[in-house]
CSV table of C-alpha atoms in Angstrom, one decimal:
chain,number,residue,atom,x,y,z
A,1,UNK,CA,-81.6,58.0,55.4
A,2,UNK,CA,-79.6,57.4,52.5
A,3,UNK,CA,-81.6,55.8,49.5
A,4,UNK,CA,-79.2,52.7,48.6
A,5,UNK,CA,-81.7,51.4,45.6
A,6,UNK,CA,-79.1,53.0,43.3
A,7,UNK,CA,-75.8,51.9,44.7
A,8,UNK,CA,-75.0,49.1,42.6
A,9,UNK,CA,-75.6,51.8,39.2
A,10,UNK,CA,-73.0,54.2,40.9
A,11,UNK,CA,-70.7,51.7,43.0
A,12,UNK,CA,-69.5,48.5,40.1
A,13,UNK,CA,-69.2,45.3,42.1
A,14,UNK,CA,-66.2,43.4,42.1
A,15,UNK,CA,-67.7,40.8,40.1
A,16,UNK,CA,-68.6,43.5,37.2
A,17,UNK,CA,-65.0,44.3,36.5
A,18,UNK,CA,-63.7,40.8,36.3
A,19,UNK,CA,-66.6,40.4,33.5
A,20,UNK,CA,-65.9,43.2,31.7
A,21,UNK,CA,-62.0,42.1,31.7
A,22,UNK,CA,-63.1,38.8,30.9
A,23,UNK,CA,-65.5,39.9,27.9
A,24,UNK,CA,-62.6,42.4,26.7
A,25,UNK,CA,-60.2,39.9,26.3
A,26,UNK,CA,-62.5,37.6,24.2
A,27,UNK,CA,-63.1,40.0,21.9
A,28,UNK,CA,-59.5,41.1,21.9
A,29,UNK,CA,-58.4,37.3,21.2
A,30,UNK,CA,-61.5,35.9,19.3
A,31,UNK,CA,-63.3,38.7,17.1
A,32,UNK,CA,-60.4,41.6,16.6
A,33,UNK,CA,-58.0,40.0,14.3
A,34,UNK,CA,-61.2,38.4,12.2
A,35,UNK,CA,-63.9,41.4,12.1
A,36,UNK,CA,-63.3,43.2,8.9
A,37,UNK,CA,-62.7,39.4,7.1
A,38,UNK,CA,-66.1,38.2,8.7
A,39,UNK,CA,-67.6,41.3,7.4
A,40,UNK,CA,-66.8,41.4,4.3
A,41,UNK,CA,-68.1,37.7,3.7
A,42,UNK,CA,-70.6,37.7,5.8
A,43,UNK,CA,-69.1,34.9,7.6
A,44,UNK,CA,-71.1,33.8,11.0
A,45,UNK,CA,-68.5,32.7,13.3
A,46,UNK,CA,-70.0,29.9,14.9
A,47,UNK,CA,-66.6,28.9,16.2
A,48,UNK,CA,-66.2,32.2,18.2
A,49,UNK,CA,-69.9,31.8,19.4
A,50,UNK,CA,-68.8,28.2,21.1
A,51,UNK,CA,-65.7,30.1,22.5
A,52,UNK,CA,-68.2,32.8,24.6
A,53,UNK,CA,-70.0,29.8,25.5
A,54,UNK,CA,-67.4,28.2,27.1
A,55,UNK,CA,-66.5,31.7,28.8
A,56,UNK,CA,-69.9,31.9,30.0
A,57,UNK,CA,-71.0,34.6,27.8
A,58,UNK,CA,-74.3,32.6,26.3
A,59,UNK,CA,-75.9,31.7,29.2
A,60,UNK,CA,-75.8,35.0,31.3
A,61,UNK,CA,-78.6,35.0,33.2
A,62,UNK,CA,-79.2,31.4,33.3
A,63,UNK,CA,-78.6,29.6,37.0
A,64,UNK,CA,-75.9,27.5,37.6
A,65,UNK,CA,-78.0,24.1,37.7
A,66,UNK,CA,-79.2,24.6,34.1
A,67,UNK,CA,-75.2,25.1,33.0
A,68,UNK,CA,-75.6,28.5,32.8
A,69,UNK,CA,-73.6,31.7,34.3
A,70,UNK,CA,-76.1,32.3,37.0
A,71,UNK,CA,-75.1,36.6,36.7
A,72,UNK,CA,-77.7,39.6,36.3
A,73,UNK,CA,-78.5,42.1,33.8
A,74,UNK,CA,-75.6,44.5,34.8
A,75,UNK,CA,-73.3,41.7,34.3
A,76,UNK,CA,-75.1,41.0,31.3
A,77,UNK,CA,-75.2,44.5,29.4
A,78,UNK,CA,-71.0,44.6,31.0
A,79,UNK,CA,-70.2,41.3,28.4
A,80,UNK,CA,-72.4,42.7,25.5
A,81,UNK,CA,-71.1,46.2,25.7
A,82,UNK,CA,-67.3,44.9,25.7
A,83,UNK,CA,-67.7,42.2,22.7
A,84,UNK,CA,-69.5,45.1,20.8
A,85,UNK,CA,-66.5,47.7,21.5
A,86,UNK,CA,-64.8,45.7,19.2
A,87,UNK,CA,-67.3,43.6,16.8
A,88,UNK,CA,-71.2,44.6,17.4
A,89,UNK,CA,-72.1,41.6,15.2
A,90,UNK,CA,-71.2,38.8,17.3
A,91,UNK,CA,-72.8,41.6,20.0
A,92,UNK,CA,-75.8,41.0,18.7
A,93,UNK,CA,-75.5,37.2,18.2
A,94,UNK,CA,-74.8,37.3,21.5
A,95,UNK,CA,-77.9,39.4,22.7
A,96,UNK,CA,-79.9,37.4,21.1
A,97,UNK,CA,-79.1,33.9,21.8
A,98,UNK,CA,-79.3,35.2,25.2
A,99,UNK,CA,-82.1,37.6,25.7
A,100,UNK,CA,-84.5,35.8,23.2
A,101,UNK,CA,-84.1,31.9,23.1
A,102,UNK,CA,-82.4,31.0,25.9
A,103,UNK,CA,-84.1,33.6,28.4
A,104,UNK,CA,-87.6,32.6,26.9
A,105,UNK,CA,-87.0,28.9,27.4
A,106,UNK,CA,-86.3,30.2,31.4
A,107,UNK,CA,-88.5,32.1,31.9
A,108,UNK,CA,-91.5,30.3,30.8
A,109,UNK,CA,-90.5,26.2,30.1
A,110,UNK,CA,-91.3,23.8,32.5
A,111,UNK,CA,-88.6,21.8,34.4
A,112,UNK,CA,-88.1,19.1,31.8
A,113,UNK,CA,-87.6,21.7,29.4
A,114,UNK,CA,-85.7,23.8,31.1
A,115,UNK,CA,-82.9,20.4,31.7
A,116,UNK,CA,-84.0,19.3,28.3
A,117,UNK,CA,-82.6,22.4,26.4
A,118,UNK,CA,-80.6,24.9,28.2
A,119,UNK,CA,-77.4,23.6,29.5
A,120,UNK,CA,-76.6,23.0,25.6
A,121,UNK,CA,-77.8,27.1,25.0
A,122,UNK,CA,-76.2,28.2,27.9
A,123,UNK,CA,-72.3,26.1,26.9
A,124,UNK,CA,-72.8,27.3,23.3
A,125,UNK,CA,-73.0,23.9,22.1
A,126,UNK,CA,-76.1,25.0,20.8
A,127,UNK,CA,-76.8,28.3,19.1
A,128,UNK,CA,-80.2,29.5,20.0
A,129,UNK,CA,-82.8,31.4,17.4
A,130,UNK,CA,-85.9,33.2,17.9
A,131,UNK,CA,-88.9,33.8,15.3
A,132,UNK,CA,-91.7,36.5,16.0
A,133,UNK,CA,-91.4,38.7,12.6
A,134,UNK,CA,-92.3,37.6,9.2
A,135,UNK,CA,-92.7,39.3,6.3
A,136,UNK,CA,-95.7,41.4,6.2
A,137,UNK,CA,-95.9,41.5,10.1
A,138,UNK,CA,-93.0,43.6,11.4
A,139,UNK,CA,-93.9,46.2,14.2
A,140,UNK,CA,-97.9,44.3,13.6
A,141,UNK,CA,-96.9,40.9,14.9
A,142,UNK,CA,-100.2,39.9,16.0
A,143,UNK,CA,-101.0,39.7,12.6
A,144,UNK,CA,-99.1,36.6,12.0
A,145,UNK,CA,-99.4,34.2,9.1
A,146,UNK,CA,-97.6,31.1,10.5
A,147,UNK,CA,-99.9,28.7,12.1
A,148,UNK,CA,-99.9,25.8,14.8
A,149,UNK,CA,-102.7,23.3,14.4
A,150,UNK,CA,-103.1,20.9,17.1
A,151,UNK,CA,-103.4,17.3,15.4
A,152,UNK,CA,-103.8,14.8,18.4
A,153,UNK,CA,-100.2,15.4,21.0
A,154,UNK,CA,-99.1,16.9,18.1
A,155,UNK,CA,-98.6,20.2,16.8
A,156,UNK,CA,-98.3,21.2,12.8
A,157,UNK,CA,-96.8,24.0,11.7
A,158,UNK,CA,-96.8,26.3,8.4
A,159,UNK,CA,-95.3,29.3,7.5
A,160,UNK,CA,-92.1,31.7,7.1
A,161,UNK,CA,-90.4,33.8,9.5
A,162,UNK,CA,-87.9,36.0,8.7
A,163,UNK,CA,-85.3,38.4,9.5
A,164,UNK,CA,-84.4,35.6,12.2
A,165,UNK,CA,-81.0,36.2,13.8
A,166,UNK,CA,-79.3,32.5,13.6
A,167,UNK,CA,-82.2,31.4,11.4
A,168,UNK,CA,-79.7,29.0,9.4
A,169,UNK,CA,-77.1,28.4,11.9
A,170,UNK,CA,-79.4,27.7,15.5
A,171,UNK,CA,-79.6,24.1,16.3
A,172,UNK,CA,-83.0,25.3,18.9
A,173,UNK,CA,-85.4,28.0,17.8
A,174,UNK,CA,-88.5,29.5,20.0
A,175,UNK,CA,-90.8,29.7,17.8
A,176,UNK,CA,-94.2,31.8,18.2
A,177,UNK,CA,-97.7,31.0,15.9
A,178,UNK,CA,-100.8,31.5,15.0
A,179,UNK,CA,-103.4,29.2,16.7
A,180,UNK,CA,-106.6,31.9,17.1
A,181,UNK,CA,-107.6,34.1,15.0
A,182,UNK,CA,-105.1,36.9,13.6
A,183,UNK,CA,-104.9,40.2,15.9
A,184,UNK,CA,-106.0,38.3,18.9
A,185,UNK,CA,-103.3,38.6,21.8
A,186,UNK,CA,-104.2,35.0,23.0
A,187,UNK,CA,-104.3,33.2,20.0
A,188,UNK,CA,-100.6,32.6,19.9
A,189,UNK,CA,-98.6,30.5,21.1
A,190,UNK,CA,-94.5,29.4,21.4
A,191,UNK,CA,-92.8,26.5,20.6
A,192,UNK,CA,-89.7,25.0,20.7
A,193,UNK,CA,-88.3,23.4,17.4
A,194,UNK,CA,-85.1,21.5,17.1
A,195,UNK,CA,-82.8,21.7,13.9
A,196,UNK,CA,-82.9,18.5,11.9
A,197,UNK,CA,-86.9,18.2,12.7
A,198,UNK,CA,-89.2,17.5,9.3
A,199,UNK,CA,-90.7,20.4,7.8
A,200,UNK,CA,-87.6,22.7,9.4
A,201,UNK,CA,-86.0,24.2,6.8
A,202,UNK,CA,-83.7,27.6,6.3
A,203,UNK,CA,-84.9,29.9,3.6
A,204,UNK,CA,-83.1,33.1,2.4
A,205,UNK,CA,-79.9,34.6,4.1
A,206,UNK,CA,-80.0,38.3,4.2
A,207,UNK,CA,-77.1,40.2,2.4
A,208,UNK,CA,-77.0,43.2,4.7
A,209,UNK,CA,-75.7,47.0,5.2
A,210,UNK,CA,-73.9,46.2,8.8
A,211,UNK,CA,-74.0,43.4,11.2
A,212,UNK,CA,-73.0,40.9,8.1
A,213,UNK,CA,-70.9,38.6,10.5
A,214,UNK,CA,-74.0,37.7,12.4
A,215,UNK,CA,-77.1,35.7,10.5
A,216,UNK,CA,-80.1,37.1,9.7
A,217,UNK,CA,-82.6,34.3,7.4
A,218,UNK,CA,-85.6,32.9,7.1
A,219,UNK,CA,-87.1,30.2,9.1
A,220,UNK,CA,-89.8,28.1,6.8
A,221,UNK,CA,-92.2,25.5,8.3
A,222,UNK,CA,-93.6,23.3,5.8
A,223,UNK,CA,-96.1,20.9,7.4
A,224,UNK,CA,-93.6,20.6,10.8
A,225,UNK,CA,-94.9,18.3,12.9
A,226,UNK,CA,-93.6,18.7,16.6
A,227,UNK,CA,-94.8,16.8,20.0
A,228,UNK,CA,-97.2,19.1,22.4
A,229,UNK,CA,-94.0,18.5,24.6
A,230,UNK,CA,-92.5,20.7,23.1
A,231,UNK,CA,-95.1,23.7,23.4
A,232,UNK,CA,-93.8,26.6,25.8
A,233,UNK,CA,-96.3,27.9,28.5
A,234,UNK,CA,-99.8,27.6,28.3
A,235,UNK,CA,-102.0,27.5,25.0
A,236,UNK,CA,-102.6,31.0,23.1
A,237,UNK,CA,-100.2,32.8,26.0
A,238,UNK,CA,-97.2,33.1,23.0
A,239,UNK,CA,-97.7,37.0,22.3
A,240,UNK,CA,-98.0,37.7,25.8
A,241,UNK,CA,-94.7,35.9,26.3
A,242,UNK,CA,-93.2,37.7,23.5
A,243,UNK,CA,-94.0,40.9,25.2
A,244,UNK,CA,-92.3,40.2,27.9
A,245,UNK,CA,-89.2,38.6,26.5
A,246,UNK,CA,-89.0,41.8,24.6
A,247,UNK,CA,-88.8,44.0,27.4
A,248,UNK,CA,-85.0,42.3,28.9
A,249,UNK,CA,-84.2,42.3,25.3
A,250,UNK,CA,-84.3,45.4,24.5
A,251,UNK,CA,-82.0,46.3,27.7
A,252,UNK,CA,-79.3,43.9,25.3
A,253,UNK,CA,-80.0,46.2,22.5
A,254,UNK,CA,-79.0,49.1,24.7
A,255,UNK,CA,-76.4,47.4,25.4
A,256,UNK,CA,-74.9,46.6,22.1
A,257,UNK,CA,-75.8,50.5,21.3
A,258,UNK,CA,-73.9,51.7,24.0
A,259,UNK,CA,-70.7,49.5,22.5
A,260,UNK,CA,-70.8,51.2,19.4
A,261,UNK,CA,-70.8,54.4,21.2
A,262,UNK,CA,-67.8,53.7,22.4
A,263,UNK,CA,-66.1,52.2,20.2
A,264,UNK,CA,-66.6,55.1,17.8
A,265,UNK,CA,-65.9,57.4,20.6
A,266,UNK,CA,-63.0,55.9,21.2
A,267,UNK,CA,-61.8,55.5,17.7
A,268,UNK,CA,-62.6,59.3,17.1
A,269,UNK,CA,-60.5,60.4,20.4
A,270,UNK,CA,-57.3,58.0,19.0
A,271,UNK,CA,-57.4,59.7,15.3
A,272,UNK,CA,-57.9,63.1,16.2
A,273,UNK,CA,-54.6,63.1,18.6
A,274,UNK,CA,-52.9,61.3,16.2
A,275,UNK,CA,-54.1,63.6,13.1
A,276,UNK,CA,-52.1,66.7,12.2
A,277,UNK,CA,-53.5,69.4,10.2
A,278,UNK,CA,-52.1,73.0,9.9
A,279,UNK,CA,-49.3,72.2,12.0
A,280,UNK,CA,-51.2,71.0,15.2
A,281,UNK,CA,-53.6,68.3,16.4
A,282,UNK,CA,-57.2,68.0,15.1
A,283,UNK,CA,-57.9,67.1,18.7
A,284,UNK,CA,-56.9,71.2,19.2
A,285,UNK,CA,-59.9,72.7,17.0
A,286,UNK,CA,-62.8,73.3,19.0
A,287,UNK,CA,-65.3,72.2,16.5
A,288,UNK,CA,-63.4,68.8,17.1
A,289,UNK,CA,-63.2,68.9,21.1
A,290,UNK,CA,-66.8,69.9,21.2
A,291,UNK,CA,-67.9,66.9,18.8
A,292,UNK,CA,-65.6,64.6,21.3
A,293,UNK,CA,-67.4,66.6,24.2
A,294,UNK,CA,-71.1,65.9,23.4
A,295,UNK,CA,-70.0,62.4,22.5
A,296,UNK,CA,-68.8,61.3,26.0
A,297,UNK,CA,-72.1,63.2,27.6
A,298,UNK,CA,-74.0,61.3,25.5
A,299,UNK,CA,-72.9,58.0,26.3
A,300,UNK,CA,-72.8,59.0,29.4
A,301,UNK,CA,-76.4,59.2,29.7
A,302,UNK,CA,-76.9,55.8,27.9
A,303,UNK,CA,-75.1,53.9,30.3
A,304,UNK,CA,-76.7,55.3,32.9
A,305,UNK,CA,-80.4,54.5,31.6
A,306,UNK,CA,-78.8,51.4,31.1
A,307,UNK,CA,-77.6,51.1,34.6
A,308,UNK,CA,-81.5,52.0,35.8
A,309,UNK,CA,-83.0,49.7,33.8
A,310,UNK,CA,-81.3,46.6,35.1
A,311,UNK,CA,-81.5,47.8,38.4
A,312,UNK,CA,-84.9,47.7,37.9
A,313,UNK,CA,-85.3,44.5,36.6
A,314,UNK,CA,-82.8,42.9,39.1
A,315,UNK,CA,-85.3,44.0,41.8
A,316,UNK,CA,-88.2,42.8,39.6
A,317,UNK,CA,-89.5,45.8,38.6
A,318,UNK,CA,-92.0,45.9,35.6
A,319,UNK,CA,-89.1,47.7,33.0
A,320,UNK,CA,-91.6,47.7,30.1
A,321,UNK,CA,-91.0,51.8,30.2
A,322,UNK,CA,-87.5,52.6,31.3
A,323,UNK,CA,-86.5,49.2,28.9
A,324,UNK,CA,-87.7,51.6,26.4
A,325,UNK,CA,-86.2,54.3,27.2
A,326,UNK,CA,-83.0,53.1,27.7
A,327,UNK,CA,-83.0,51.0,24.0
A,328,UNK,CA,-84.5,54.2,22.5
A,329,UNK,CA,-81.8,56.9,23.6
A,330,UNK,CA,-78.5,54.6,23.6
A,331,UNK,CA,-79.4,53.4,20.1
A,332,UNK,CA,-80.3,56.8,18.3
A,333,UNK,CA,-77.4,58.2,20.4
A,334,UNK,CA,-75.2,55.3,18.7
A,335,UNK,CA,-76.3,56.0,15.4
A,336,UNK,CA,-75.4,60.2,16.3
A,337,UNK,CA,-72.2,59.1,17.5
A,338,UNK,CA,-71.1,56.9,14.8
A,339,UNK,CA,-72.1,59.4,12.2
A,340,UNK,CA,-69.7,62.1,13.9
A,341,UNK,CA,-67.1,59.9,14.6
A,342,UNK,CA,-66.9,59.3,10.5
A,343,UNK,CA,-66.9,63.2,10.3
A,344,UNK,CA,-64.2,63.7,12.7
A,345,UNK,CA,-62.1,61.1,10.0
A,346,UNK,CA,-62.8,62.7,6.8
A,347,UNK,CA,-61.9,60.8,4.1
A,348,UNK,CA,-60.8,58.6,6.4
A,349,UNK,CA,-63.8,57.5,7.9
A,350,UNK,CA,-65.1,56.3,4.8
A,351,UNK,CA,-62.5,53.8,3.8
A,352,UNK,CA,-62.4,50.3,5.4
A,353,UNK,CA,-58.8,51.0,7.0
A,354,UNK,CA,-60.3,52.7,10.0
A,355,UNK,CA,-62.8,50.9,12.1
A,356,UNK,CA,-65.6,53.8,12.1
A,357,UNK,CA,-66.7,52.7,8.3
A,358,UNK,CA,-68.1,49.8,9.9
A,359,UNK,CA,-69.6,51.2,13.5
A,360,UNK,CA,-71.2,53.6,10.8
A,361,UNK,CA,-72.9,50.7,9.2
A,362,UNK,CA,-73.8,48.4,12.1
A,363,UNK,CA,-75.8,51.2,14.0
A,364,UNK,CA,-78.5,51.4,12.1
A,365,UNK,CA,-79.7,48.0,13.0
A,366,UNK,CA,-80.0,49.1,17.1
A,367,UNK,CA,-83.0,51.9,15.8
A,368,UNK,CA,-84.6,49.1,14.1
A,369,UNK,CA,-83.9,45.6,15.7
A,370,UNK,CA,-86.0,44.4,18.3
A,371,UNK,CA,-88.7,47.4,18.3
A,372,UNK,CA,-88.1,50.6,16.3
A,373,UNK,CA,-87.5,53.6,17.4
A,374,UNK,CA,-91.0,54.6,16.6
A,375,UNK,CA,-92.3,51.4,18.4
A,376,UNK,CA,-90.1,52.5,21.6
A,377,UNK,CA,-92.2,55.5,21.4
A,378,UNK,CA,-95.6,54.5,21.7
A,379,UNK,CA,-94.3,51.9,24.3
A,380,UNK,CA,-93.3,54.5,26.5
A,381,UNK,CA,-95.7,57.2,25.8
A,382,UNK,CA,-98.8,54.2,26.5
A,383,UNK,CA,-97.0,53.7,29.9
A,384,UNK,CA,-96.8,57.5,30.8
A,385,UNK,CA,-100.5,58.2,30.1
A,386,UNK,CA,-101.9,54.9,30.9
């Protein structure tokens, strides 16, 4: 008997392509005539953000009755692999508004919270943030400096998170700290804190390489005092949450990878038709075609690990390992691709007239964000010897 457990990977549904059309013309309409202006300022477009909230686009995997999309992760890594074809930065505002904030107030709020908070994520009328790192705690986040001290139904908290996509700009931020004792896995825990709250404040905005048109800031806490209500999940579960939250997330990371990928690809393919040297096409030199060659194979095999793992975790698989994998290979891949698609311009590709300048600069952040590359490793080497 045929073994169907792959079909949906090799067979798109109906429903996939009108997303991806739907995600496509988005970015065509709302992000392509604004990217290299955003860029340059490093200008978050909250505007745009509200417009793929009322497309659906923030509240992907959210059911219907919370005002969400109610669509799974192939759906999912469809809408972030089409908005980053054109900008990755409002990709990865949207990966993480969706994967980290919204998903974690899902997957572990109770009922009242759940009504409480997500049809406003899932519209885009609010913009969601998320803080695990801080400064001296990257990769090491159970060594956390931020604390939560329970003071009656009440919860104060002190400290500084940072690197925080949306930290400025998100009106709801999931928030994990430090109520044990540092490097304990259940002394933390996650909270919800709302914009406008005493003690909430934004601290530095990062002036980055790539990614510039989405936020990256700190998140200080200064004596925050927030109601127990408020408190996701049980006490001291918050790292064990994270973990979890981390592992869908890092399929989004694939995803935006993978976007990249082909948007440089496809970038390289359009310039080196279109570019004449010694009386013929670039396109007809084999060190080009071959570059062009191991680019599609590549991506190729991104999307495809990409395909697994939401298979996977549509079926409710644990996706710790292939999540992994598939954030691991489609985000060095990206950062390959992009590099070759700036070699394939010349000169070219290292002015801001052509668009691979900037795929260049925004891959980077896919090896790093949301797990290194290194950290992908030991994830998936613990799993295969485990």
């Amino acid at each position: 008997m045929m073994d169907t457990s792959n079909t949906m990977m090799m067979h798109p549904t109906e429903s996939l392509g009108m997303v991806a059309e739907a995600a496509k013309a988005y970015a065509e309409k709302h992000l392509k005539p604004h990217v290299m202006e955003w860029d340059e300022h490093q200008y978050f477009p909250v505007e745009a953000m509200r417009e793929a909230g009322a497309m659906g686009f923030l509240g992907v995997l959210i059911p219907e009755e919370y005002g969400g999309a109610g669509l799974g992760y192939h759906e999912y890594v469809k809408i972030i692999e089409e908005i980053s074809i054109v900008d990755p930065s409002v990709g990865l505002s949207v990966a993480a508004h969706n994967s980290l904030c919204t998903n974690h107030i899902y997957l572990f709020g109770n009922e009242s919270q759940r009504c409480k908070w997500l049809p406003k994520l899932a519209t885009g009328e609010h913009i969601g943030a998320w803080g695990l790192t801080e400064h001296n705690t990257g990769s090491d986040a159970k060594g956390m400096s931020t604390t939560a001290k329970r003071d009656g139904e009440d919860w104060i908290l002190n400290g500084t998170k940072n690197f925080i996509t949306h930290g400025k700009s998100g009106d709801i931020a999931v928030v994990i700290a430090r109520n044990g004792e540092k490097g304990d896995n259940h002394g933390m825990t996650a909270f919800v804190v709302e914009r406008g709250t005493p003690g909430f404040s934004a601290g530095k905005k990062e002036n980055k390489l790539g990614m510039r048109a989405s936020e990256t800031a700190e998140m200080v806490f200064d004596n925050c005092r927030i109601p127990d209500e408020n408190r996701l999940g049980e006490v001291g579960e918050g790292f064990i949450q994270s973990m979890k939250i981390l592992d869908g997330g890092r399929i989004s990371i694939g995803a935006l990878s993978l976007g990249i990928a082909k948007g440089a690809y496809q970038a390289s393919v359009k310039y080196a038709k279109e570019r004449e040297q010694f009386g013929q096409s670039i396109s007809k030199f084999q060190a080009i075609a071959f570059k062009l060659a191991d680019m599609a194979t590549e991506i190729e095999a991104s999307e495809l690990l990409l395909q697994k793992a939401s298979t996977d975790k549509m079926a409710g698989k644990n996706v710790t390992k292939i999540g992994a994998m598939a954030k691991m290979y489609a985000s060095e891949t990206c950062v390959k691709i992009a590099n070759e698609a700036v070699q394939i311009h010349g000169g070219y590709g290292f002015t801001k007239d052509y668009p691979v300048e900037k795929f260049y600069r925004d891959a980077k952040l896919c090896t790093i964000g949301e797990g290194t590359t290194e950290i992908q490793k030991l994830v998936i080497s613990r799993a295969l010897l485990k």
